[in-house]
XYZ file of C-alpha atoms in Angstrom:
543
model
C 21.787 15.836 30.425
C 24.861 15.381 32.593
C 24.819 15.296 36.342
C 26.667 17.828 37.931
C 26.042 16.752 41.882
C 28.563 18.946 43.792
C 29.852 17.527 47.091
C 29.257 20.466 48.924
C 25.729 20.260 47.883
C 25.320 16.864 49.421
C 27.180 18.502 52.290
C 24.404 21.547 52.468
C 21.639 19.019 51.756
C 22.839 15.766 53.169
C 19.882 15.129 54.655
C 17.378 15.489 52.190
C 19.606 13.351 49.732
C 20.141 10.370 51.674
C 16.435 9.917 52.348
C 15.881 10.270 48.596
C 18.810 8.242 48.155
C 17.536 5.545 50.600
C 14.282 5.714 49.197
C 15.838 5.024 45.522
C 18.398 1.798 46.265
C 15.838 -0.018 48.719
C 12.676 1.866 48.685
C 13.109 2.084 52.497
C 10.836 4.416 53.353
C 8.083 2.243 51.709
C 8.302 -0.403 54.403
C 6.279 0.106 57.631
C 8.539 -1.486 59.905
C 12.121 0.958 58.440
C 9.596 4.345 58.953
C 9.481 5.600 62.388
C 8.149 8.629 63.800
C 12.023 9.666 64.813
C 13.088 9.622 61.217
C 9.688 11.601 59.955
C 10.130 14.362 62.246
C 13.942 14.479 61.821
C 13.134 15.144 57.882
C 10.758 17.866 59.027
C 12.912 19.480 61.563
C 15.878 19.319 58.392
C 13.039 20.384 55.876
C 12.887 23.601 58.275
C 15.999 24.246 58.310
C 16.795 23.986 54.977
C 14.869 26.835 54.416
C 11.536 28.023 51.855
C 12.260 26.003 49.230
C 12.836 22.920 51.140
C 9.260 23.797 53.152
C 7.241 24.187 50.188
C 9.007 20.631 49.043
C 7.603 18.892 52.073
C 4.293 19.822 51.517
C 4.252 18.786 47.954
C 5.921 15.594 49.710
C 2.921 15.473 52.081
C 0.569 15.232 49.122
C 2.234 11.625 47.622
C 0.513 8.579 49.758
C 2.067 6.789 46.313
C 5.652 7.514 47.398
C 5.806 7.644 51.241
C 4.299 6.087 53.999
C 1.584 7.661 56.657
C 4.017 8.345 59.148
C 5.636 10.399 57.154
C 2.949 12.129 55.677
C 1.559 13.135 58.803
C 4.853 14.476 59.839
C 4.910 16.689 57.214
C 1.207 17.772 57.072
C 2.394 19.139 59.970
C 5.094 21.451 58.551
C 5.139 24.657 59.490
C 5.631 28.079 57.318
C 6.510 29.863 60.528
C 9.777 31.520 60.581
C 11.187 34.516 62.192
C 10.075 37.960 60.605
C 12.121 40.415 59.051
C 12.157 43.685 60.254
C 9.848 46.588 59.665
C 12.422 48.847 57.462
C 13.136 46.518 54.806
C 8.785 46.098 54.427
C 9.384 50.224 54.210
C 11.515 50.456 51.869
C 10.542 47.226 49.502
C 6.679 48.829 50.178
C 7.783 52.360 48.949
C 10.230 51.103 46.220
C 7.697 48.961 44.533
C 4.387 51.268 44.999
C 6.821 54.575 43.871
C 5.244 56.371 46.998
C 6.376 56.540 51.106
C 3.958 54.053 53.170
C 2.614 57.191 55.215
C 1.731 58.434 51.752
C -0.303 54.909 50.426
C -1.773 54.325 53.727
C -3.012 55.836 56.726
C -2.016 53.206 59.269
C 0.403 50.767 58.805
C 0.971 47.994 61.385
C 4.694 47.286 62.469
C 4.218 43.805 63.780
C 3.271 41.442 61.305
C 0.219 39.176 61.397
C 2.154 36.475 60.023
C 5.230 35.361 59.201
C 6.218 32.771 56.474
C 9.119 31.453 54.343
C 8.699 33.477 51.448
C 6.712 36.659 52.975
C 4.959 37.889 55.804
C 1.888 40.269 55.952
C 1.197 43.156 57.977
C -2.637 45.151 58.744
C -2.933 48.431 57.452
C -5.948 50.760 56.275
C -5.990 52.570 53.282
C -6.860 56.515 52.912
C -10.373 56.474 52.286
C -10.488 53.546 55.490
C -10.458 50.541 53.856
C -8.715 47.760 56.230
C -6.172 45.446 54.147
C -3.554 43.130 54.729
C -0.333 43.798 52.505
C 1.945 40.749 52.254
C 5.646 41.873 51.570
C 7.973 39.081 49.636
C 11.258 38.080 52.246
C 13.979 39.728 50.612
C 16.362 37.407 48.603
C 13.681 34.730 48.250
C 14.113 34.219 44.670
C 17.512 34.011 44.439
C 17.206 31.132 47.143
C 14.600 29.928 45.367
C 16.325 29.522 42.059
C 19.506 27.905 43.680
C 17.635 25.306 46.172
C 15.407 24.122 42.605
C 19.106 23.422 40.675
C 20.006 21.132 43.528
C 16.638 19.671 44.147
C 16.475 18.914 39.650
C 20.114 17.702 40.071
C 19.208 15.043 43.002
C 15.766 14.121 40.993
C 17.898 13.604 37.567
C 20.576 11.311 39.636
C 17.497 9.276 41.253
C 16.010 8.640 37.838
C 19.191 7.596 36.037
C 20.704 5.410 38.672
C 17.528 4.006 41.055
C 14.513 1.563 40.252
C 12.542 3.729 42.048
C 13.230 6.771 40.539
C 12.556 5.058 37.054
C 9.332 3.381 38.344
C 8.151 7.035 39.751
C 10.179 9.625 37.926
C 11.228 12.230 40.564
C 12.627 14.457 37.325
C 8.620 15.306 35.811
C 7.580 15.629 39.758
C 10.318 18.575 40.531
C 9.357 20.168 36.907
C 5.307 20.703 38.457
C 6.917 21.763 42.101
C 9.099 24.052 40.046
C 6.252 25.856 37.887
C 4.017 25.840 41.057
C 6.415 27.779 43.316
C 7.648 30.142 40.306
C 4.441 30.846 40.107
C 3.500 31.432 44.102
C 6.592 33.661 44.306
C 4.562 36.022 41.898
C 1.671 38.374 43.713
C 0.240 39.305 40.560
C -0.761 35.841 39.703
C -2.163 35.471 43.471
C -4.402 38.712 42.870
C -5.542 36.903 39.721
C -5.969 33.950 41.615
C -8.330 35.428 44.644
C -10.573 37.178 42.012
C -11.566 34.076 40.483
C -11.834 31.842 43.079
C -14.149 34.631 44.974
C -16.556 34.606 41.210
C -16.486 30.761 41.680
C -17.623 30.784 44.915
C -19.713 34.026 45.032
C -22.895 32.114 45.388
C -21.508 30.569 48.900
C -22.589 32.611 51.267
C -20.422 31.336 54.119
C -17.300 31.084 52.677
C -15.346 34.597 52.135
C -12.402 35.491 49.793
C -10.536 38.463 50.368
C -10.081 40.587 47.267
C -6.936 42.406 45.982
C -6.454 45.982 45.583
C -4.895 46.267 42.205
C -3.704 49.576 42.569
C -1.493 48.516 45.324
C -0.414 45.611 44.272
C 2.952 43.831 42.402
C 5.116 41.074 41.991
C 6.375 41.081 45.234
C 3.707 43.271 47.218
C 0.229 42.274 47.636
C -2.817 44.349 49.220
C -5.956 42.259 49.987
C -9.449 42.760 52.373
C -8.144 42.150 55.423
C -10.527 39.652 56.871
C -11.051 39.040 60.847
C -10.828 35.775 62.199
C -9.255 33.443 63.599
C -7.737 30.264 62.687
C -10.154 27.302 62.285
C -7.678 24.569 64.162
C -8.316 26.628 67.390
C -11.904 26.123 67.714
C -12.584 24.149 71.052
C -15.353 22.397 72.323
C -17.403 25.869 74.156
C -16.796 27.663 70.734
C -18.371 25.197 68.826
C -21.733 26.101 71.061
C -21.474 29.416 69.491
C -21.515 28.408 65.507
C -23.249 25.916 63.563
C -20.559 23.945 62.643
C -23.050 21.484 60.186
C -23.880 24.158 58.014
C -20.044 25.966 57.783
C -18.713 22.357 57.081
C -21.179 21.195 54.703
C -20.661 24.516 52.854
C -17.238 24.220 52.817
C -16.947 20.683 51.732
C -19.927 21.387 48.583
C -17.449 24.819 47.795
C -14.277 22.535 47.768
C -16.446 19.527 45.460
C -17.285 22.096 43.022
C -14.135 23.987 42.474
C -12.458 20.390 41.286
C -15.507 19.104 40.077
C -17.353 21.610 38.272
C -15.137 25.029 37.724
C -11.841 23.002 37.427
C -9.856 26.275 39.157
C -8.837 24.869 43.249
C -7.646 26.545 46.373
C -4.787 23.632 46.319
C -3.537 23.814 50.319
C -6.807 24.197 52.304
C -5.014 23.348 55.578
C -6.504 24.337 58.802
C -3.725 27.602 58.483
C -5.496 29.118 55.577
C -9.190 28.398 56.413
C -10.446 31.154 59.191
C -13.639 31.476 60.871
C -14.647 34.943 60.603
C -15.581 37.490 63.451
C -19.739 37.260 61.477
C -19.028 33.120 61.630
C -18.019 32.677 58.373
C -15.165 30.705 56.598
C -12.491 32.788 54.777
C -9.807 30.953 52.195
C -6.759 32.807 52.284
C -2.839 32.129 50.604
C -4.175 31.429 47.620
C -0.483 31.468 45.875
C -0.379 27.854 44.895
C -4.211 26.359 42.758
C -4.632 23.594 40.467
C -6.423 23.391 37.045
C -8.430 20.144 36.431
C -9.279 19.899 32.738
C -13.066 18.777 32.031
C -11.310 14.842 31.495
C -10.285 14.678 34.377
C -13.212 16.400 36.405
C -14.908 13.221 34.915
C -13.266 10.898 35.721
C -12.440 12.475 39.355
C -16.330 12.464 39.463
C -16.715 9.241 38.863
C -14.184 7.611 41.591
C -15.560 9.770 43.760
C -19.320 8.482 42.911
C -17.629 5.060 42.830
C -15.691 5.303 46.806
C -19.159 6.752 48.036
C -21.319 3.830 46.649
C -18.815 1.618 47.753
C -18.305 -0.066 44.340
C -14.459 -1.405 44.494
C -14.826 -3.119 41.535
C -15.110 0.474 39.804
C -13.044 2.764 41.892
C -10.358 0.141 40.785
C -11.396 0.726 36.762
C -11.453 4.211 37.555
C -7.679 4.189 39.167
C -6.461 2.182 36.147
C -7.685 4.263 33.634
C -6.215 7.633 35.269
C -2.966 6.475 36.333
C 0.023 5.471 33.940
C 1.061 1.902 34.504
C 3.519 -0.629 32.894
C 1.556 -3.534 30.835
C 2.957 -6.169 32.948
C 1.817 -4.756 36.213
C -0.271 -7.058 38.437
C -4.165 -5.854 37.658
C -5.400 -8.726 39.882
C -3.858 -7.528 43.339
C -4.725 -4.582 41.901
C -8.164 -4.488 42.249
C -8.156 -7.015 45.250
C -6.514 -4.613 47.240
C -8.866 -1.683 46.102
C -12.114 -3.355 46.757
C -11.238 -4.632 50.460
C -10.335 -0.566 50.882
C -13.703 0.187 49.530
C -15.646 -2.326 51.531
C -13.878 -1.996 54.742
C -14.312 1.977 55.014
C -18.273 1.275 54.073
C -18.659 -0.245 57.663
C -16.623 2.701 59.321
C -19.201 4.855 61.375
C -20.292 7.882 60.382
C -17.951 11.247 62.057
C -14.928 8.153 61.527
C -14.457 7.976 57.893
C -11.704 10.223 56.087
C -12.397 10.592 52.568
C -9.312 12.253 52.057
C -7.422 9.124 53.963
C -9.309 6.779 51.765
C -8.110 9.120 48.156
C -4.479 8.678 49.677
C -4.520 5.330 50.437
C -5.587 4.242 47.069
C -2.997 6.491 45.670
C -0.728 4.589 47.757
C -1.845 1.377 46.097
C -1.662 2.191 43.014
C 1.922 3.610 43.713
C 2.791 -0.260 45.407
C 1.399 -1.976 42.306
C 3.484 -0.106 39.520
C 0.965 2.682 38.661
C 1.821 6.645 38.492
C -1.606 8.318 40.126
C -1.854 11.595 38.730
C -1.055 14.722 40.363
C -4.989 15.803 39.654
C -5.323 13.024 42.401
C -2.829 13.613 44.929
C -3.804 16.873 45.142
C -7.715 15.768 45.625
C -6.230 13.900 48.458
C -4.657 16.302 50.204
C -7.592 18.481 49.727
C -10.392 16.065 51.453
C -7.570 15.230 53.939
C -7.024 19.350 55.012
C -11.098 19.557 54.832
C -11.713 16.429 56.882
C -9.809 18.442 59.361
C -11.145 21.620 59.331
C -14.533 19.604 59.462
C -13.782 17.952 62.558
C -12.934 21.119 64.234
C -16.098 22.761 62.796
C -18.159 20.109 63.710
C -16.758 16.498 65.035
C -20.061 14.513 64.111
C -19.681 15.849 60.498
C -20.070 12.556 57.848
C -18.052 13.714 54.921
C -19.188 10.569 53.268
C -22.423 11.685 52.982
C -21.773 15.238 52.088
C -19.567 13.812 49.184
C -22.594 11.231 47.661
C -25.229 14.281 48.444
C -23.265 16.580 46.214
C -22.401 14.453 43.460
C -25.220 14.371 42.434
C -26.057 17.893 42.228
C -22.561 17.908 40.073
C -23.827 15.470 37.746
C -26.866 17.097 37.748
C -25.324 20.398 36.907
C -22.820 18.424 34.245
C -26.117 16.874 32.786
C -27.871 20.380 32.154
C -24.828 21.697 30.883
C -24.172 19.223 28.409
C -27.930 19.603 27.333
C -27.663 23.445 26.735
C -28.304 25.359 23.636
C -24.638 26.044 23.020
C -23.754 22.345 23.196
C -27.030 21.366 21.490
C -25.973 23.838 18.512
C -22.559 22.746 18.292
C -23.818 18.897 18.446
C -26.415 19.948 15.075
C -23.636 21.798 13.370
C -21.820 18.185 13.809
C -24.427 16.123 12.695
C -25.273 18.906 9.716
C -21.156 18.535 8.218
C -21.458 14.825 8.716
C -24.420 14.929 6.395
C -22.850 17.427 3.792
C -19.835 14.821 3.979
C -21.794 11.867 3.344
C -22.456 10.940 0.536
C -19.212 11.980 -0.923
C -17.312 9.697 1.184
C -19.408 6.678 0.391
C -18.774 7.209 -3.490
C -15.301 7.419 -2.814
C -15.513 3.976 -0.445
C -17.578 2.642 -3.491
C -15.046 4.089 -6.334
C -12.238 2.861 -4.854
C -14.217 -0.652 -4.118
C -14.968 -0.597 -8.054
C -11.271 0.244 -8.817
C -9.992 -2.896 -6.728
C -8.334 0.218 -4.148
C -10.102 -0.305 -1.068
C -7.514 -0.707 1.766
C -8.116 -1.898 4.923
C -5.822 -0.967 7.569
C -6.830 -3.821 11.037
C -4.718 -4.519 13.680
C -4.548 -7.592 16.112
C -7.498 -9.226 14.672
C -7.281 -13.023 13.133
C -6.712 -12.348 9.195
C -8.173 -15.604 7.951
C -11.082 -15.070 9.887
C -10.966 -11.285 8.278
C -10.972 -12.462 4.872
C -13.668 -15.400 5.524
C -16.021 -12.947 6.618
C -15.530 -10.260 3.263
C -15.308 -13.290 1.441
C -19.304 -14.421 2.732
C -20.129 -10.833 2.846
C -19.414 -10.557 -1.214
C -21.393 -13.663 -1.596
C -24.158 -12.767 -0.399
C -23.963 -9.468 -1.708
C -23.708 -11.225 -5.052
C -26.142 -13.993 -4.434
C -28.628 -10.685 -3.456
C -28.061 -8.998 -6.657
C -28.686 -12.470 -8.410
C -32.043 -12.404 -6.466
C -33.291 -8.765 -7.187
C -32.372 -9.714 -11.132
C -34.348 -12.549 -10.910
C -37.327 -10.516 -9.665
C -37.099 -7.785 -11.913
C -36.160 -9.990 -14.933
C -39.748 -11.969 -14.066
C -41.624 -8.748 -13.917
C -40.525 -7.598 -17.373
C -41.270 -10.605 -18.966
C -44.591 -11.040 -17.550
C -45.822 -8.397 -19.600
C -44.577 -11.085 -22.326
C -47.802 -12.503 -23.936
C -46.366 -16.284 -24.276
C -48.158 -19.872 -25.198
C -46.900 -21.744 -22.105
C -48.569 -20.249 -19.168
C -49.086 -21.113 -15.251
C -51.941 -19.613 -13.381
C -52.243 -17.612 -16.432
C -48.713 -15.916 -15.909
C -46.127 -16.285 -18.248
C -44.155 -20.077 -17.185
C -40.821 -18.346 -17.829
C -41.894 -15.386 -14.879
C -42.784 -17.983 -12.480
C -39.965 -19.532 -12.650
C -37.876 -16.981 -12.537
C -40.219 -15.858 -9.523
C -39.374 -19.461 -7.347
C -36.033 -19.244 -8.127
C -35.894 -16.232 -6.247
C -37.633 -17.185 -4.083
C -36.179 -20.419 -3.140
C -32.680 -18.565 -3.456
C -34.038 -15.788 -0.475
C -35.009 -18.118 1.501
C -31.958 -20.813 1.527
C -30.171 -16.831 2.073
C -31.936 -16.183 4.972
C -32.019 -19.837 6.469
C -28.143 -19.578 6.156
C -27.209 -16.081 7.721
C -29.447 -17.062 10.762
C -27.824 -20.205 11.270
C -24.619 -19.303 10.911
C -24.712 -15.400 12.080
C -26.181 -15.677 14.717
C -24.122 -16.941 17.958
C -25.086 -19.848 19.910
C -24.643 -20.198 23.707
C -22.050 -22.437 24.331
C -23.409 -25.728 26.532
């Protein structure tokens, strides 16, 4: 595909490109000593200004300990969505235009001040006509069309960073800005967002202390949304006297087992659980909110997610390195060695940390980071459990500062593999296993007289790869040898038995001479068989 770069889109979005530029010719920004605090807030002060597109970028950006350093991931954790409002008559007439009825009709109060205010909507109380209290979230006009225009330039710098940078071939920017792309498509649509609150609150219905706000279908599009309107406030402004009032243990532990099982278990996650969208409740509960952008982990991955996470907890570096290798795409020639070095003194060093200290979610980045530094591609399935336990080690600290998330992840593991145990011992799986077993047993024996037909016919094919083929052929070449020399055997013992019943004049023991002979034979012949395949079968321990 040919690159179409404009100048005046370099001009718009100088800033952006350089740093992608810089981080391409000398990876830069992977260097602790070239990344300052200046330069990470001046990217998030021209991520702001750059508008919703550009915001939603930086926190994907935020999520990629493989592709920038900490200072600038903590810069733009802390990127805000907070922009000026837009004013109450366009939320009239986009409310009326899209529900096909006035606002004083729909509702019977309708708050002109927002609640919020973000890049691609903002959301007002109201209360419907039979006194239900919502929030309706109106989409900024134009957002789209912005939308659509900042995503060509963005695919435009990506496919020029691929074709002429080593780190954009080592990383791939191009497949990165095709996920961003899908994800905010899809956030910019309300219906999917409905869809999305009512299954996260069926995933987590058995939690009592965690709240989802529901949609109201009937009043709800593309570009409106009407929810529960939930009263709280937000979770990051919890101080130390407010604390007193709640039990923080419980509300964290709940919400760290909620957050475990919707990767773990349902594979359907609340992808930006950042202190902004997590609100303790007027009744003390936690409510999830913005629930535009979620992940799907497939039951592969939840595995093997399980696993490192089983493996960082037990403090086995050895296997949270296995673990990494296996998930993430790497080159053949890439150094396994520092590798795994690297990964184990992670793993060991954050065992001594003290408990309330360690960051799970810093310790999921960090070996993302490694594995970006040693030629592997983490998966986005992990980047995104990063910034998950990194948002809910915050909201944990805030809830309760003496929290160990360590222990809260090992504690629920097991209940997951528990629960994955169980399920894979259920009588659906159980039934599907026998109908397995019962076609491999129809199948059979027709597939061995095949294998023996085409044996008989001189067809059989065998179709190895990167073994030794001398060796191959030695070993069917004893294996028919001793097949043979076995046949010679059970002829021998058969032929003696049917000429036993022989009445002859030369007799031992009063058995036929010519059966007894034929008896030692094989039996002299079995046993120089067996003596043989021991010693030679069998493998010795080398001194």
């Amino acid at each position: 595909m040919a690159l179409s770069l404009k100048p005046r889109h370099l001009s718009r979005y100088g800033d952006i490109a350089r740093l992608l530029v810089k981080h391409g010719r000398a990876e830069g920004l992977r260097h602790e000593d070239e990344a300052t605090e200046a330069d990470a807030e001046k990217l998030v002060q021209d991520l702001e200004a750059m508008g919703p597109t550009f915001i939603k970028l930086g926190q994907l950006l935020s999520t990629r300990a493989d592709l920038l350093p900490p200072v600038y991931l903590e810069a733009l954790a802390r990127l805000q969505d907070d922009v000026e409002p837009f004013s109450f008559a366009e939320i009239e007439q986009i409310v009326t235009d899209e529900l096909g009825v006035r606002i004083s009709k729909a509702f019977r109060s309708f708050e002109h001040e927002p609640l919020a205010s973000a890049s691609l909507g903002q959301v007002h109380r109201a209360e419907l006509r039979d006194g239900r209290q919502v929030a309706v979230k109106v989409q900024r006009p134009g957002v789209r069309e912005q939308v659509a225009h900042d995503m060509e330039v963005i695919e435009q710098l990506a496919e020029f960073l691929d074709e002429h940078t080593k780190t954009g071939r080592k990383f791939g920017f191009a497949p990165m800005v095709e996920e961003f792309r899908v994800a905010i498509t899809a956030e910019l649509d309300y219906l999917l967002e409905a869809d999305n609150l009512r299954v996260l609150g069926q995933v987590l219905s058995q939690y009592d202390k965690i709240v989802v706000p529901q949609p109201v279908n009937d009043y709800t599009t593309s570009i409106v949304l009407t929810m529960d309107y939930v009263g709280g406030r937000n979770v990051s402004t919890i101080g130390p006297l407010a604390q007193l009032d709640i039990d923080g243990d419980v509300l964290a532990e709940e919400l760290f087992r909620a957050y475990l099982d919707q990767i773990l278990v349902h594979g359907f996650v609340h992808a930006d659980p950042h202190p902004g969208n997590v609100l303790l409740t007027d009744d003390h509960r936690l409510a999830l909110i913005d629930l535009g952008m979620v992940t799907r982990v497939s039951p592969q991955m939840q595995d093997e997610l399980l696993k490192l996470l089983i493996a960082i907890s037990e403090g086995q570096g050895a296997e949270v390195a296995a673990v990494m290798a296996g998930l993430a795409d790497h080159p053949d020639d890439y150094d396994h060695a520092a590798f795994e070095r690297q990964i184990v003194d992670l793993v060991q060093r954050n065992q001594t940390v003290a408990m309330g200290d360690f960051n799970a979610g810093a310790v999921v980045a960090e070996l993302a980071r490694i594995a970006g530094q040693c030629g592997l591609r983490p998966p986005s399935e992990l980047t995104m459990l990063a910034k998950a336990l990194l948002n809910l080690d915050q909201v944990a600290s805030n809830l309760a500062p003496d929290f160990d998330p360590n222990a809260a992840i090992r504690d629920h593991v097991a209940d997951v593999m528990r629960h994955k145990m169980l399920q894979a011992a259920s009588p659906a799986n159980l039934l599907s296993a026998a109908m397995d077993a019962k076609e491999f047993a129809q199948l059979l024996p027709s597939r061995v007289n095949k294998v023996m037909d085409a044996l008989a016919r001189g067809e059989l094919t065998l179709n190895v790869q990167g073994i030794d083929e001398r060796e191959l052929m030695r070993g069917i070449q004893k294996l028919a040898n001793r097949v043979t020399t076995g046949l010679i055997i059970a002829a021998l013992i058969i032929g003696g038995a049917m000429v036993m019943r022989v009445d002859t004049d030369v007799k031992v023991f009063s058995y036929s001479a010519f059966a007894v002979v034929m008896f030692a034979v094989a039996a002299i012949t079995g046993a120089w068989l067996a003596i043989t395949s021991l010693r030679n079968d069998v493998p010795h321990k080398h001194r």
